[in-house]
Coordinates of C-alpha atoms in Angstrom, one line a residue:
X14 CA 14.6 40.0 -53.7
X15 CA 11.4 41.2 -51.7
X16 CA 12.1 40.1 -48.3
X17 CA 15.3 38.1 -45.9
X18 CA 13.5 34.6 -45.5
X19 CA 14.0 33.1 -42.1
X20 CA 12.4 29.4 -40.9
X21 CA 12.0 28.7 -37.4
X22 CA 14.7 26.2 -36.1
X23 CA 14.0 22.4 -35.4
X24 CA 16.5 20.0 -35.3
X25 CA 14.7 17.3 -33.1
X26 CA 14.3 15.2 -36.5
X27 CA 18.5 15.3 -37.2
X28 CA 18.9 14.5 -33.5
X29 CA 16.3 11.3 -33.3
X30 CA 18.3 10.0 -37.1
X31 CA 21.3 10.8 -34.9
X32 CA 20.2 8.7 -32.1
X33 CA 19.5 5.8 -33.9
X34 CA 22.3 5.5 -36.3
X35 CA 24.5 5.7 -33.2
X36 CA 22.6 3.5 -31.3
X37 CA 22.0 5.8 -28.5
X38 CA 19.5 5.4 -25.4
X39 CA 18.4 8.7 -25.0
X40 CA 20.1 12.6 -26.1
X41 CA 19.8 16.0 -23.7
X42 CA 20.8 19.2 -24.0
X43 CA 21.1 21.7 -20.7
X44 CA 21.5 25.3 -21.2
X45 CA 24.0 27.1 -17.8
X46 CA 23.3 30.2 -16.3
X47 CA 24.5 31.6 -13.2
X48 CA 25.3 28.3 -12.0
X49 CA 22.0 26.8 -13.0
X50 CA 21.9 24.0 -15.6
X51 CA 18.5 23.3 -17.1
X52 CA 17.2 20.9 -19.3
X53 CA 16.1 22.4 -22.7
X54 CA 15.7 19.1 -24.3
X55 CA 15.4 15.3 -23.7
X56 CA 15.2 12.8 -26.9
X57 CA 14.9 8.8 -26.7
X58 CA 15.7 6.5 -29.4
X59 CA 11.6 5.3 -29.0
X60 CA 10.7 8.7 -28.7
X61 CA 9.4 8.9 -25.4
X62 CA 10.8 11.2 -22.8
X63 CA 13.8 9.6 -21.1
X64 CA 13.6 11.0 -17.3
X65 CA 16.7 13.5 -17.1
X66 CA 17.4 15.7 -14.0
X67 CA 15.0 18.7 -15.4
X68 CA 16.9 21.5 -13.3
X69 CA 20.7 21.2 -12.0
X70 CA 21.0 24.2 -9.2
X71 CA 24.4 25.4 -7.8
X72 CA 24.8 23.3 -4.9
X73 CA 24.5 20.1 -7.1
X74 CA 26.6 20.9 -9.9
X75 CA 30.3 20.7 -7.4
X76 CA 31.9 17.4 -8.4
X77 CA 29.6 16.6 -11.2
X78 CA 31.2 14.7 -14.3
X79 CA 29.4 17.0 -16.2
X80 CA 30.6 20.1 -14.7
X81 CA 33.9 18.8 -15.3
X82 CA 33.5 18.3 -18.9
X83 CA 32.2 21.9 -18.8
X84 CA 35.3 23.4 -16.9
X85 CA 38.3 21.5 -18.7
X86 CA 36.0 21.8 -21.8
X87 CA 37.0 18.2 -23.1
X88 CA 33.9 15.5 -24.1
X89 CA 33.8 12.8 -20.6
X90 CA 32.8 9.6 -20.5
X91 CA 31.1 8.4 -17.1
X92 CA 30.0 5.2 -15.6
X93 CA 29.0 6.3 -12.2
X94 CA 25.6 5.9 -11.9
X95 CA 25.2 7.9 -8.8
X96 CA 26.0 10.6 -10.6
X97 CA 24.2 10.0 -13.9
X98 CA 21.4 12.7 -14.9
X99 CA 19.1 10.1 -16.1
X100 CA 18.4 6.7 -13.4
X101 CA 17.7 5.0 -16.6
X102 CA 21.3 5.2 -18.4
X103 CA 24.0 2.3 -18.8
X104 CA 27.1 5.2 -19.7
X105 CA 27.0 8.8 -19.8
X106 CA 28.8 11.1 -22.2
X107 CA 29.3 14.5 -21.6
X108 CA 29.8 16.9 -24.2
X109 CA 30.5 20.5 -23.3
X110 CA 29.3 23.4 -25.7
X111 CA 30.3 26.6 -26.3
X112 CA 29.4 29.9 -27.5
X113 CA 32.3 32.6 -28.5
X114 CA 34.5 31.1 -25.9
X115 CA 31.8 31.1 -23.4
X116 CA 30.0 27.9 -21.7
X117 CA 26.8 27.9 -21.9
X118 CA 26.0 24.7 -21.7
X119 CA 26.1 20.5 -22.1
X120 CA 25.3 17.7 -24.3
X121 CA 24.4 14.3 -22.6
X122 CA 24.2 10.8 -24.4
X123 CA 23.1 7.7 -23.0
X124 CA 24.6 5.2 -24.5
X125 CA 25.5 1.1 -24.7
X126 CA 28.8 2.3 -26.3
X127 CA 32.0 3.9 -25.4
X128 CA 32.5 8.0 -27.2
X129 CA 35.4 6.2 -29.9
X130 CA 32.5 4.5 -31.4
X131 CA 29.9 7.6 -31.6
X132 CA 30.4 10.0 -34.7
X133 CA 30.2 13.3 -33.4
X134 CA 31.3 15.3 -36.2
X135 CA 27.5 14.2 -37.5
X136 CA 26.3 15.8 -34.0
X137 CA 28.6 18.7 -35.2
X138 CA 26.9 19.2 -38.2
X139 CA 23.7 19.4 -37.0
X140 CA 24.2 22.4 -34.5
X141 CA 26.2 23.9 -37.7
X142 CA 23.0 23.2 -39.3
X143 CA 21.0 25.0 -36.9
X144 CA 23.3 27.8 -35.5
X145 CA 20.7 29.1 -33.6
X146 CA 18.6 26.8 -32.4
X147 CA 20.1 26.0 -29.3
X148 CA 19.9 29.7 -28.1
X149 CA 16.2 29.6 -29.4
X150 CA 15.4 26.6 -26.9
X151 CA 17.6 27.8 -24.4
X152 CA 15.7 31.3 -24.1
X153 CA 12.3 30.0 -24.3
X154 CA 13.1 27.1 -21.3
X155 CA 14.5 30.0 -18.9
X156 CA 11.4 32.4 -19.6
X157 CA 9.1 29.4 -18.9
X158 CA 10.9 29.1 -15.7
X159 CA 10.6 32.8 -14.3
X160 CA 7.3 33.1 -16.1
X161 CA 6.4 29.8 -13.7
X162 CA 7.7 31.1 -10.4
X163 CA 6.1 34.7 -10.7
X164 CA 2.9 32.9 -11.4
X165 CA 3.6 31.1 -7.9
X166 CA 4.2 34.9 -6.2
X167 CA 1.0 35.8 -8.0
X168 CA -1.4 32.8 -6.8
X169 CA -0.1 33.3 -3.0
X170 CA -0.7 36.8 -3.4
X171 CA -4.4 36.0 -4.9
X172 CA -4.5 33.9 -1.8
X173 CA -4.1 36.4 1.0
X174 CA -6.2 38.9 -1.3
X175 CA -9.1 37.2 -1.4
X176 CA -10.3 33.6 0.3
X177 CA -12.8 33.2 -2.7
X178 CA -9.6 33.3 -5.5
X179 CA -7.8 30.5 -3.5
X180 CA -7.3 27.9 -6.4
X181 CA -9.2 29.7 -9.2
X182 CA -6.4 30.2 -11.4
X183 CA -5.4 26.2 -11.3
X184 CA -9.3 25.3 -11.3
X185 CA -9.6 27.2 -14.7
X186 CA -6.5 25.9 -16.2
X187 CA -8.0 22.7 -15.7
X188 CA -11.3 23.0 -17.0
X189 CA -9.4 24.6 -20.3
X190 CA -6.6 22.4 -20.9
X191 CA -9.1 19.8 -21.0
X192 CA -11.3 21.2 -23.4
X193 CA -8.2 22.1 -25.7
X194 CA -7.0 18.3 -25.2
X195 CA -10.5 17.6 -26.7
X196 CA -10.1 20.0 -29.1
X197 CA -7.1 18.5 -30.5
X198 CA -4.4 21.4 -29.4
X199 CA -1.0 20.0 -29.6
X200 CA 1.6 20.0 -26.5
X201 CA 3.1 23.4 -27.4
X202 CA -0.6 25.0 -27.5
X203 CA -1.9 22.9 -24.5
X204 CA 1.1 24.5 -22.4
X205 CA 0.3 28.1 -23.9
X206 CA -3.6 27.7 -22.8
X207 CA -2.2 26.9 -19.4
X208 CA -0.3 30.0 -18.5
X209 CA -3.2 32.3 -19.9
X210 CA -5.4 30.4 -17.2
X211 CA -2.8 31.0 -14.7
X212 CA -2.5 34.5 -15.5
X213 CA -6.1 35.1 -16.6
X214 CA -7.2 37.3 -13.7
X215 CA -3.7 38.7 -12.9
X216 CA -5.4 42.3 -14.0
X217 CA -7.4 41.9 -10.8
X218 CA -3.5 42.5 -8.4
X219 CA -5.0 46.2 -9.3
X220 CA -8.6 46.1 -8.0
X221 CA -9.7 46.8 -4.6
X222 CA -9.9 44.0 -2.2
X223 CA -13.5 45.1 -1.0
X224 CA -14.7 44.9 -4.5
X225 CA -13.4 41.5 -4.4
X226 CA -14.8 39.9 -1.5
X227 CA -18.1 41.9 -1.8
X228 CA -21.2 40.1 -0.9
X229 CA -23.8 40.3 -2.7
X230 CA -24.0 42.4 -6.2
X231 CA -21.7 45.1 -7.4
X232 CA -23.1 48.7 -7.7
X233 CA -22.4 50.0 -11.6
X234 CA -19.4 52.1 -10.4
X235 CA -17.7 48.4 -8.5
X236 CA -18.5 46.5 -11.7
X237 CA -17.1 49.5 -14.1
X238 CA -14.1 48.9 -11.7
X239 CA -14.1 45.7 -11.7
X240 CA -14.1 45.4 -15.7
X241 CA -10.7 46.9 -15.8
X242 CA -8.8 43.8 -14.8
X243 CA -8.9 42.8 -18.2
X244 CA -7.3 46.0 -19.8
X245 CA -4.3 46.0 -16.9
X246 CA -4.1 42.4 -17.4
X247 CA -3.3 42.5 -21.3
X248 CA -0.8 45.7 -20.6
X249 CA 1.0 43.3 -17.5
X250 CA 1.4 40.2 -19.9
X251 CA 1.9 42.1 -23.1
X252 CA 5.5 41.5 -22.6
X253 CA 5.5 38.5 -20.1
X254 CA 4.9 35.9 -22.7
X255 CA 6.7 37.3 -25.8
X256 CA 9.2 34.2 -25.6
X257 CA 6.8 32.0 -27.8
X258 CA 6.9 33.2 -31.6
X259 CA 3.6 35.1 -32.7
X260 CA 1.9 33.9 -29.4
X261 CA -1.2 35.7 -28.5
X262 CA -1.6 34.9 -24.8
X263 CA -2.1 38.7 -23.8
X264 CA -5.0 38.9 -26.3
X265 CA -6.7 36.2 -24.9
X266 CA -6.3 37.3 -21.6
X267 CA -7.9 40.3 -23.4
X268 CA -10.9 39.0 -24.6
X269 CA -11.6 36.0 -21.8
X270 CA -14.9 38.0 -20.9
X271 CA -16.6 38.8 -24.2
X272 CA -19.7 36.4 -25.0
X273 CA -20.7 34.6 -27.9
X274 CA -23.5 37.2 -28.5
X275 CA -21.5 40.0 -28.4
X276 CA -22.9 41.2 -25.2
X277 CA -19.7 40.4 -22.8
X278 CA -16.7 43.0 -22.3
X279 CA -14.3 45.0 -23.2
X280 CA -14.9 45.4 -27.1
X281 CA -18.3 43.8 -27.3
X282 CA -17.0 41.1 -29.9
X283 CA -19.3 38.6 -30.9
X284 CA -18.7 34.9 -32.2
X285 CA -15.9 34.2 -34.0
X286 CA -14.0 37.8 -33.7
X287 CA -13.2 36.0 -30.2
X288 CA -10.2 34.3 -30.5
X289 CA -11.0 30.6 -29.8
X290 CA -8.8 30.5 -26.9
X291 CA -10.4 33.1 -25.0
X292 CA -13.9 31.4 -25.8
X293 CA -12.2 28.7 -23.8
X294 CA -11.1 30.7 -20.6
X295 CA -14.4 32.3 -20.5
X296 CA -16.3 28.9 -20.4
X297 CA -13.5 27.5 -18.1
X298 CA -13.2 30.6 -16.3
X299 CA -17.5 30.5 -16.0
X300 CA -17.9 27.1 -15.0
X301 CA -15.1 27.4 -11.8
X302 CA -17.3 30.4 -11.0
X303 CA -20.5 28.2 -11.4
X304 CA -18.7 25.3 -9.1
X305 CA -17.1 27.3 -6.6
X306 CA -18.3 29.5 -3.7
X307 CA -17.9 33.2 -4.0
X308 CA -19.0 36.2 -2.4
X309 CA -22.0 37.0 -3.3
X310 CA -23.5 33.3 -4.4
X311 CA -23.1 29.3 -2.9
X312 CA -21.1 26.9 -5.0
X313 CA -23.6 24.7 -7.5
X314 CA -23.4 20.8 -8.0
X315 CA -22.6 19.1 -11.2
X316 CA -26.5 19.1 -12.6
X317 CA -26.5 22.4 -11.7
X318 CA -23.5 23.1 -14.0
X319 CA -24.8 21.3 -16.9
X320 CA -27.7 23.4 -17.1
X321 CA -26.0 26.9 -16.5
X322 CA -23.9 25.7 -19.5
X323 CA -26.8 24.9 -21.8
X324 CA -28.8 27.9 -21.2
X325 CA -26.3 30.2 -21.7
X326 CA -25.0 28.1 -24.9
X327 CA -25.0 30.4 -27.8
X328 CA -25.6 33.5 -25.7
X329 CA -22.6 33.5 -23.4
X330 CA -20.6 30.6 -25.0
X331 CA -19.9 29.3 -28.5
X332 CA -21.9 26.4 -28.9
X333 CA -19.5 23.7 -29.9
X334 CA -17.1 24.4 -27.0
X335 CA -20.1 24.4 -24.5
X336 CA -21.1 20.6 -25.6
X337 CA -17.0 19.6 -24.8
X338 CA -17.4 21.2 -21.6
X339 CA -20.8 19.2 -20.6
X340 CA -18.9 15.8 -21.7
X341 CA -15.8 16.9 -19.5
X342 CA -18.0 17.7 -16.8
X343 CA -19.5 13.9 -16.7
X344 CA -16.3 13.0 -17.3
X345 CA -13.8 15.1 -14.8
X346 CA -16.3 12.7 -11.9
X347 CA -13.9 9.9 -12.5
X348 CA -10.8 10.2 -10.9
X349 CA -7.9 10.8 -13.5
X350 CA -4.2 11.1 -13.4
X351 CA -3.8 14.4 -12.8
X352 CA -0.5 14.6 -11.6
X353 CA 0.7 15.2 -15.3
X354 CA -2.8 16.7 -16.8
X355 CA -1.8 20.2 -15.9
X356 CA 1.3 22.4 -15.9
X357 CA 0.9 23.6 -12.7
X358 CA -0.9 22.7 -9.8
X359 CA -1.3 23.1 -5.6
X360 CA 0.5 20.4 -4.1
X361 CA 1.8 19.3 -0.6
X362 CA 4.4 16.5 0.0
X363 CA 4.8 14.6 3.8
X364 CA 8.0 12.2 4.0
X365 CA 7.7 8.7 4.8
X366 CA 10.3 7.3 7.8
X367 CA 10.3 10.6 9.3
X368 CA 8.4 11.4 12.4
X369 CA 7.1 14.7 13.1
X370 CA 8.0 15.7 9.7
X371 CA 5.2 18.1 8.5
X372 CA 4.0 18.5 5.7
X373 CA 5.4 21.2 2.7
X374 CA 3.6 22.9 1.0
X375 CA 4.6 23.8 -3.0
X376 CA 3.3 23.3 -6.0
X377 CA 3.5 20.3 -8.6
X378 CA 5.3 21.4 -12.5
X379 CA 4.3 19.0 -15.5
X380 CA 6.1 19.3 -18.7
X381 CA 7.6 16.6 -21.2
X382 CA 6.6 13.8 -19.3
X383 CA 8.9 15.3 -16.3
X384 CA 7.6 16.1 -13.0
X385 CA 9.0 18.3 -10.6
X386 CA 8.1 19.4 -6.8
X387 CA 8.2 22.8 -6.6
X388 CA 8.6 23.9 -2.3
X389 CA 8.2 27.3 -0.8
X390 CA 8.9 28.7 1.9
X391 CA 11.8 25.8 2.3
X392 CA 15.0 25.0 1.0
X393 CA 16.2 22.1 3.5
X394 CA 15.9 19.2 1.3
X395 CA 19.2 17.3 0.9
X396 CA 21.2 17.0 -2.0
X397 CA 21.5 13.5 -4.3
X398 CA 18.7 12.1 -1.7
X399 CA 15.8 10.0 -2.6
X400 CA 12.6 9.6 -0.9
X401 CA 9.4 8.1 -0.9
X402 CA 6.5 10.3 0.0
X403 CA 2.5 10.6 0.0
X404 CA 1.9 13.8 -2.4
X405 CA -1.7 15.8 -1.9
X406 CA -2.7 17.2 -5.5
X407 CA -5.4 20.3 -5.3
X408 CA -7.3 20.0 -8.5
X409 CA -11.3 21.0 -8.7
X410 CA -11.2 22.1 -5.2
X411 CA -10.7 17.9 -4.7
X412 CA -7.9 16.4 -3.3
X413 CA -6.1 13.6 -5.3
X414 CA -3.6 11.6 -3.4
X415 CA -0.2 9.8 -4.8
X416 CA 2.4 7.3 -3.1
X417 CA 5.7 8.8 -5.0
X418 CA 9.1 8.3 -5.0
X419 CA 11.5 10.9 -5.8
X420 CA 15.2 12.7 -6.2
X421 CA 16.3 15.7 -5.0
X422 CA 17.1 17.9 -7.6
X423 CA 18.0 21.6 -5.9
X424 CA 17.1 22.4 -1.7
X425 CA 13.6 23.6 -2.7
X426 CA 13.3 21.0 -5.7
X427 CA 12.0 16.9 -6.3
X428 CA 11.7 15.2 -9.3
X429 CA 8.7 12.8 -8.9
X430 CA 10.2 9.4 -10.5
X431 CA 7.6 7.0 -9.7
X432 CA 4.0 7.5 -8.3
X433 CA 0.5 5.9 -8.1
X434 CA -2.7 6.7 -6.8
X435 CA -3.6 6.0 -2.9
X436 CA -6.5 3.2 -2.6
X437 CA -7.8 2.3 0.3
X438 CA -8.6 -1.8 0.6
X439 CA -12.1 -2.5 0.3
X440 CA -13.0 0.9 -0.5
X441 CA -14.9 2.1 -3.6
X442 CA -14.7 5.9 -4.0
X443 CA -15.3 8.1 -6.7
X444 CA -14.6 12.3 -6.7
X445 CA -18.2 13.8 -6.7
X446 CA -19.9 16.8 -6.0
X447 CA -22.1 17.1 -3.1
X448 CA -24.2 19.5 -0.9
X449 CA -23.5 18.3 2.7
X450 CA -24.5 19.4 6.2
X451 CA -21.9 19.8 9.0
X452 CA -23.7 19.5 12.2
X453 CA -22.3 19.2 15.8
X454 CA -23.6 16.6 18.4
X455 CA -22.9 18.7 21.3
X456 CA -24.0 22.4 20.5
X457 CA -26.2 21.5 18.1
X458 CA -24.6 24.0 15.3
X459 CA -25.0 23.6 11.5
X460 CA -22.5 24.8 8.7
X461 CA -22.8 23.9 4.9
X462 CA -20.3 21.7 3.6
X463 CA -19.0 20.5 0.3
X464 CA -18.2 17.1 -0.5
X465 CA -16.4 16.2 -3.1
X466 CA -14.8 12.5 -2.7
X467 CA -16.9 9.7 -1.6
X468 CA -17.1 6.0 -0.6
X469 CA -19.4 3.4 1.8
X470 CA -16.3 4.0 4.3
X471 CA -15.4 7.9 4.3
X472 CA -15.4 10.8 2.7
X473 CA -13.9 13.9 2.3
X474 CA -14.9 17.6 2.3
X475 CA -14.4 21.0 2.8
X476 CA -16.3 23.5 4.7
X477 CA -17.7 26.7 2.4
X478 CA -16.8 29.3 4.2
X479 CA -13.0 27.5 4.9
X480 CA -13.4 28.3 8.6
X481 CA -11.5 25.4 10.2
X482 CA -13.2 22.8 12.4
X483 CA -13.0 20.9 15.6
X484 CA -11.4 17.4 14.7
X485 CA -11.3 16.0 17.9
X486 CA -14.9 15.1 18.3
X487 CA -17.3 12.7 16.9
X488 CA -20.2 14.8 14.7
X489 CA -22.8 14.7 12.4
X490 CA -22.8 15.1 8.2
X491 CA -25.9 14.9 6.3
X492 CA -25.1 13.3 2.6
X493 CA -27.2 15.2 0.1
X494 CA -27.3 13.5 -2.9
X495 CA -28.6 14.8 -6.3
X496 CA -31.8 12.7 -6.1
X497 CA -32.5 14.6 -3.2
X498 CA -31.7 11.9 -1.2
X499 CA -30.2 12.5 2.0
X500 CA -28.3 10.1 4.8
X501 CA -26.7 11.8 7.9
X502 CA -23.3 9.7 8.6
X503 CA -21.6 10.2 12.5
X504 CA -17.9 9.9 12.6
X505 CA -14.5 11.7 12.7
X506 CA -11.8 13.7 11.1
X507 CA -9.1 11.5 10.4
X508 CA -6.9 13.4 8.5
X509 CA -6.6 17.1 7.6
X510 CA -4.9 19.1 4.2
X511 CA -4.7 22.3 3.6
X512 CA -3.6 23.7 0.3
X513 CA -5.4 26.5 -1.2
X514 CA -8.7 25.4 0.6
X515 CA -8.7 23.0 3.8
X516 CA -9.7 19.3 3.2
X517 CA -11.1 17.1 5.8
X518 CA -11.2 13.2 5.4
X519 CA -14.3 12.3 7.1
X520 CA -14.5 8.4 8.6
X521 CA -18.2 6.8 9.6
X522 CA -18.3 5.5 13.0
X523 CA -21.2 3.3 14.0
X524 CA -23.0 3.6 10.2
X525 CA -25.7 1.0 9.6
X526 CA -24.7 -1.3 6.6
X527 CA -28.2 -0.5 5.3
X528 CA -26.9 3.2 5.1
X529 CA -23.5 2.0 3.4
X530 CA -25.4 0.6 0.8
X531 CA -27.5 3.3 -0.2
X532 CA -24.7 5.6 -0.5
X533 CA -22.1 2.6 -2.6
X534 CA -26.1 2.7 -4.5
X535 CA -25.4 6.1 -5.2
X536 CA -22.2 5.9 -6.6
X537 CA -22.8 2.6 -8.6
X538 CA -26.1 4.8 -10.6
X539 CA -23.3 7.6 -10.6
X540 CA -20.2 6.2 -12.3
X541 CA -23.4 4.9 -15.1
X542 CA -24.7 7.6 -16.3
X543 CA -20.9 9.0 -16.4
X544 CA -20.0 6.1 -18.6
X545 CA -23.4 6.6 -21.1
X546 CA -21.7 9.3 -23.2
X547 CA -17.7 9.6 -23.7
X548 CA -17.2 12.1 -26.4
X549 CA -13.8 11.6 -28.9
X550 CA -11.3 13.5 -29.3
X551 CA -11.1 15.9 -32.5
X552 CA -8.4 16.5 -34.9
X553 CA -4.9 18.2 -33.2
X554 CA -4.6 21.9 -33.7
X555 CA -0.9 23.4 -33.9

C-alpha cells in the first residue's frame, strides 16, 4: 500500500433517491451550536431549494417542536404550521441526531405522510455511509457564517477609513461573479470568487489613511507603501478561508494586481502563471476603479470603460476575460435581479404599516436560493413576525428597489420570502451611467453629479463628492448624455437613501414634453445598442 485513500463526502445523491422513494417534499439538515441552529442543507424531491428557516437563534428555538425532539431525543411528528421551518410543508418530522452522546443537531422532512410510513433505517444507512459528512458540512456552513460577519466589520471599517472605498468591495464582487457566471464557474466556485472580492483589499486595514484618500498621484515611497496590501492581505486570509478543501482564495488575493504582461505586482507574473481567478479580480477590481470616483481622478461613463478595457487588453488584462467584461458592461445597463446575483450586498429595509419607522440599515446574504436580511446596529425585530417591506439594494453604486415580504428569523435577522422589483406606472427607466450637473436656482452654485437610473419622469443620482444636499428646494440638473447631448431638468428630491453612498431620487417639475421625449429618445437608442450583442455563456468550471 502507497498511500491511506480518502474521497471527499457527498451524500446529496443517497438523500434525493431517499426522498423520492419516500415520497418526501423536501429534506434539511441543521447543525446546533451554542444555541444556534443553522441550516447546513435543504433538498427537494424536484431539486430546487425548498425555503427552510436558514438560521434558528436562541430566542426562537424555546417551544420549538424541533427543539423538543432535540431535548427528549425521540423522532416528532408536527402539524403546526406556525411553527414549521419551511411555509411550504404539509407535516413536519423531526429527527434529532447525535454525536457520542452529544446533540449537535436535527433532521427535518416535509412530508404528505405520517413517520410509520417513512423508512428511516434507509436514512440510517446513509449517514453510516458517510460518517463524516455531516461534520464536514456542518464546519464549512459555520465558517461561512463568521467568515460573512467579519467581512461586514471589515466593509464598515473601509467605510469610515476612506469615503472613496464605500462599496468597492461589493462593486467588485459584482463585476467578478458575473464574469465567472460567464465563464461557467459552478455555485461552489461562484461563492469562493465572491469572498476574495469581499476580502480583496482587506491588506489595505494596514495602510495609512492619508495614502488612501490622497489626491492626486502617489510619490514612489506612498505607492511602495501602498503595494504592501497585497502581501498583509494574503498573510490575514491565509487561514480565514481554509474551511473549503484545496481552496486558493489567499493566493488570489495575492496576485489580484499582477498584469497580463507581466508588468503588475508583487511577483511580476505574466499570463497564465496568474491564477485565472485573480485575472478576474484585477479586471473587476480595475473596472470599479475605472467607474467610480477616487481621490485623485473623476468616475468615467460606460464608453469610457469599454475603451479603458480594450486598450489595456493583453497588456493589463488577459484577453478573453476582457471581451466578457465589455459584454457584461452593455449588459449590467439593464436592470437585473440582483437581489440573489451576489452573496453579499449593501441593503436597507423600511417597514410598511409603521409610521415613523426608519429605515435599517444591513446588508442582504444570498445563498442556495435563500435570502436573508442581515441588520446592524439593531436587534429589535420581533420573533415569528412577518412583514412586508420596500428593500433598497446598493449594487454598481445604483440603487435597486424590491417590495418584499418576509419572516423574522433571529432580532437582527429576515428571511426575504417573496419580492419583486418597484415600477413606477407609466414610467420607463433603465439604470445608466451619466455625467450630470447639480446646479442651484438661488445661489447659483454648481456640483458634479452622477446619474445612474433614469426615465421621462425622474431620475436618480448621487453627488461625487457624497456631500449631502438641500432637498427642500426646487433646483436645476443638467442631463449629459453620451452623445454629448445635454437637457437641464428643474425639480425636487423626493426621496433620499443612504447606504454606502447617498442616493437621491430626482422628480421633474414643470419639464416640457418636448424635453421628455428626447430623454425617453435616449433610452429607447440605449436599451438598442445593449440588445445588439448578448454573448453566451461558456462551459461550467468546478
Amino acid at each position: 500500500m502507497d498511500s491511506i485513500k480518502l474521497s471527499l463526502c457527498d451524500f446529496r445523491e443517497d438523500i434525493e433517491f431517499f426522498i423520492k422513494e419516500n415520497n418526501l417534499n423536501s429534506f434539511a439538515i441543521y447543525s446546533i451550536r451554542n444555541k444556534i441552529a443553522l441550516n447546513i442543507i435543504s433538498i427537494s424531491v424536484d431539486n430546487k431549494t425548498q425555503i427552510f428557516r436558514s438560521i434558528i437563534e436562541e430566542e426562537f428555538l424555546k417551544d420549538m417542536p424541533f427543539e423538543l425532539a432535540v431535548k427528549k431525543h425521540k423522532i416528532i411528528e408536527a402539524n403546526n404550521k406556525e411553527k414549521f421551518l419551511s411555509k411550504s410543508s404539509e407535516l413536519e418530522i423531526y429527527i434529532p441526531i447525535e454525536l457520542d452522546k452529544e446533540d449537535v443537531g436535527f433532521i427535518v422532512l416535509s412530508s404528505k405522510n405520517p413517520v410509520d410510513n417513512i423508512e428511516l433505517g434507509k436514512l440510517q444507512n446513509i449517514f453510516e455511509k458517510y460518517p463524516h459528512c455531516f461534520a464536514r458540512l456542518a464546519f464549512i456552513r459555520w465558517a461561512e457564517l463568521s467568515v460573512s460577519r467579519t467581512l461586514i466589520i471589515i466593509d464598515m471599517f473601509f467605510s469610515e477609513k476612506s469615503r472613496f472605498m464605500k462599496n468597492h468591495i461589493h462593486n467588485v464582487q459584482s463585476w467578478s461573479t458575473l464574469i465567472a457566471q460567464k465563464m461557467g464557474y459552478s455555485n461552489n466556485k461562484l461563492i469562493q470568487i465572491s469572498l476574495a472580492a469581499l476580502a480583496h483589499d482587506i491588506g489595505k486595514i494596514a495602510i495609512d489613511s492619508k495614502i488612501l484618500n490622497k489626491e492626486g498621484s502617489l510619490t514612489k515611497e506612498e505607492f511602495e507603501e501602498i503595494k504592501k496590501h497585497v502581501d498583509i492581505g494574503y498573510h490575514i486570509t491565509k487561514d480565514m478561508f481554509n474551511f473549503y478543501p484545496e481552496t486558493k482564495i489567499p493566493l488570489w488575493i495575492y496576485q489580484h494586481h499582477e498584469k497580463y504582461d507581466g508588468s503588475g505586482y508583487p511577483l511580476g507574473l505574466k499570463g497564465e502563471e496568474i491564477e485565472e481567478e485573480a485575472r478576474i479580480l484585477k479586471i473587476a477590481d480595475s473596472l470599479d476603479a475605472i467607474l467610480s470616483q477616487r481621490s485623485y481622478k473623476p468616475p468615467m461613463n460606460i464608453n469610457q470603460a469599454i475603451f479603458e478595457i480594450e486598450r489595456c487588453k493583453g497588456k493589463d488584462f488577459d484577453p478573453k476575460i476582457a471581451e466578457i467584461a465589455i459584454d457584461i458592461i452593455k449588459e449590467s445597463i439593464v436592470q437585473k435581479d440582483v437581489i440573489i446575483d451576489e452573496y453579499m450586498l449593501p441593503a436597507s429595509v423600511v417597514f410598511y404599516k409603521k409610521e415613523k419607522m426608519p429605515s435599517i440599515q444591513g446588508y442582504i446574504f444570498s445563498q442556495d436560493q435563500q435570502i436573508i436580511f442581515q441588520a446592524i446596529n439593531t436587534d429589535t425585530f420581533t420573533q415569528g413576525t412577518s412583514h412586508d417591506f420596500l428593500i433598497s439594494v446598493e449594487k454598481y453604486n445604483s440603487i435597486y428597489e424590491y417590495l418584499a415580504s418576509g419572516e423574522v428569523v433571529a432580532q437582527d435577522k429576515i428571511l426575504i420570502t417573496q419580492y419583486m422589483p418597484v415600477t413606477y406606472e407609466g414610467s420607463f427607466e433603465m439604470n445608466w451611467i451619466l455625467e450630470g450637473v447639480y446646479v442651484s436656482l438661488k445661489t447659483k452654485q454648481q456640483k458634479p453629479i452622477t446619474i445612474t437610473k433614469i426615465s421621462a419622469d425622474y431620475l436618480w443620482f448621487s453627488a461625487k463628492d457624497n456631500e449631502p444636499l438641500n432637498n427642500d428646494n426646487v433646483f436645476l440638473i443638467v442631463i449629459e448624455f453620451e452623445d454629448g447631448t445635454k437637457i437641464p431638468a428643474k425639480g425636487k428630491i423626493i426621496n433620499t437613501i443612504t447606504l454606502s453612498n447617498t442616493h437621491y431620487k430626482f422628480s421633474y417639475v414643470d419639464m416640457p414634453q418636448y424635453a421628455r421625449d428626447l430623454i425617453f429618445r435616449q433610452i429607447l437608442n440605449k436599451q438598442r445598442e445593449i440588445h445588439s450583442g448578448i454573448s453566451k455563456p461558456k462551459k461550467t468550471i468546478n
